[in-house]
Amino acid sequence: MSAKTASVEAEATGTPTVIEHGGREYTIPAPKDVPLEVVWAQDDTDIVRLVLGEDQWSRYLATRPTLGDFQALAEKINTVGN
């Protein structure tokens, strides 16, 4: 299933989407279930942290990601909601 198809399905059904990044799976909430705080987020780091939630964010940081890796993850997360 393409990222676009998964995004449309997630929005229509209200179900979370699971993405793979760096050999790990991350669950992204359905667009309507994303925390409201993303509206006030100051940058991509805040947005990704809020979307992932603290548990998944901590698990991601434990991989010691690079800036390039973070950019790739942020792009994947952004395609889920579009």
Tab-separated table of C-alpha atoms in Angstrom:
chain	number	residue	atom	x	y	z
A	1	MET	CA	0.000	0.000	0.000
A	2	SER	CA	1.369	3.431	-0.905
A	3	ALA	CA	1.861	6.159	1.695
A	4	LYS	CA	-0.905	8.194	0.031
A	5	THR	CA	-3.332	5.250	0.137
A	6	ALA	CA	-2.462	4.594	3.781
A	7	SER	CA	-3.035	8.271	4.560
A	8	VAL	CA	-6.466	8.340	2.917
A	9	GLU	CA	-7.436	5.104	4.647
A	10	ALA	CA	-6.241	6.344	8.046
A	11	GLU	CA	-8.235	9.538	7.728
A	12	ALA	CA	-11.355	7.749	6.516
A	13	THR	CA	-11.314	5.055	9.177
A	14	GLY	CA	-9.717	6.995	12.024
A	15	THR	CA	-7.135	4.266	12.501
A	16	PRO	CA	-3.444	4.827	13.222
A	17	THR	CA	-0.828	4.191	10.559
A	18	VAL	CA	2.312	2.164	11.182
A	19	ILE	CA	5.425	3.353	9.383
A	20	GLU	CA	8.831	1.686	9.203
A	21	HIS	CA	11.963	3.712	9.729
A	22	GLY	CA	15.455	2.479	10.413
A	23	GLY	CA	14.250	-1.086	10.884
A	24	ARG	CA	11.730	-0.069	13.553
A	25	GLU	CA	8.005	0.481	13.429
A	26	TYR	CA	6.334	3.654	14.667
A	27	THR	CA	2.602	4.136	15.068
A	28	ILE	CA	1.278	7.454	13.815
A	29	PRO	CA	-2.179	8.469	15.046
A	30	ALA	CA	-4.990	9.107	12.599
A	31	PRO	CA	-4.972	12.772	11.526
A	32	LYS	CA	-7.916	13.672	13.762
A	33	ASP	CA	-6.174	12.055	16.756
A	34	VAL	CA	-2.932	14.035	16.530
A	35	PRO	CA	-2.414	16.075	19.733
A	36	LEU	CA	-3.682	19.646	19.473
A	37	GLU	CA	-0.308	20.933	20.683
A	38	VAL	CA	1.103	20.448	17.169
A	39	VAL	CA	-0.716	23.659	16.236
A	40	TRP	CA	1.606	25.622	18.526
A	41	ALA	CA	4.760	23.629	17.806
A	42	GLN	CA	7.705	25.833	16.914
A	43	ASP	CA	9.610	23.418	14.666
A	44	ASP	CA	9.667	19.971	13.064
A	45	THR	CA	11.321	18.423	16.106
A	46	ASP	CA	8.421	19.446	18.342
A	47	ILE	CA	5.884	18.208	15.804
A	48	VAL	CA	7.509	14.796	15.389
A	49	ARG	CA	7.900	14.404	19.169
A	50	LEU	CA	4.211	15.226	19.705
A	51	VAL	CA	3.009	12.948	16.910
A	52	LEU	CA	5.129	10.027	18.097
A	53	GLY	CA	4.387	10.537	21.780
A	54	GLU	CA	7.007	10.398	24.507
A	55	ASP	CA	7.502	6.604	24.513
A	56	GLN	CA	8.125	6.322	20.784
A	57	TRP	CA	10.173	9.545	20.780
A	58	SER	CA	12.464	8.147	23.484
A	59	ARG	CA	12.790	4.880	21.560
A	60	TYR	CA	13.696	6.852	18.429
A	61	LEU	CA	16.295	8.964	20.247
A	62	ALA	CA	17.862	5.775	21.607
A	63	THR	CA	18.873	4.960	18.013
A	64	ARG	CA	21.162	8.030	18.116
A	65	PRO	CA	19.751	9.477	14.871
A	66	THR	CA	21.543	11.977	12.677
A	67	LEU	CA	19.967	15.151	11.308
A	68	GLY	CA	19.549	13.425	7.952
A	69	ASP	CA	17.845	10.480	9.580
A	70	PHE	CA	15.493	12.821	11.441
A	71	GLN	CA	14.633	14.631	8.216
A	72	ALA	CA	13.762	11.301	6.588
A	73	LEU	CA	11.530	10.331	9.524
A	74	ALA	CA	9.819	13.738	9.525
A	75	GLU	CA	9.097	13.379	5.792
A	76	LYS	CA	7.541	9.953	6.339
A	77	ILE	CA	5.360	11.295	9.133
A	78	ASN	CA	4.320	14.289	7.018
A	79	THR	CA	3.182	12.030	4.176
A	80	VAL	CA	0.847	10.161	6.538
A	81	GLY	CA	-1.249	13.259	7.119
A	82	ASN	CA	-1.315	14.356	3.472
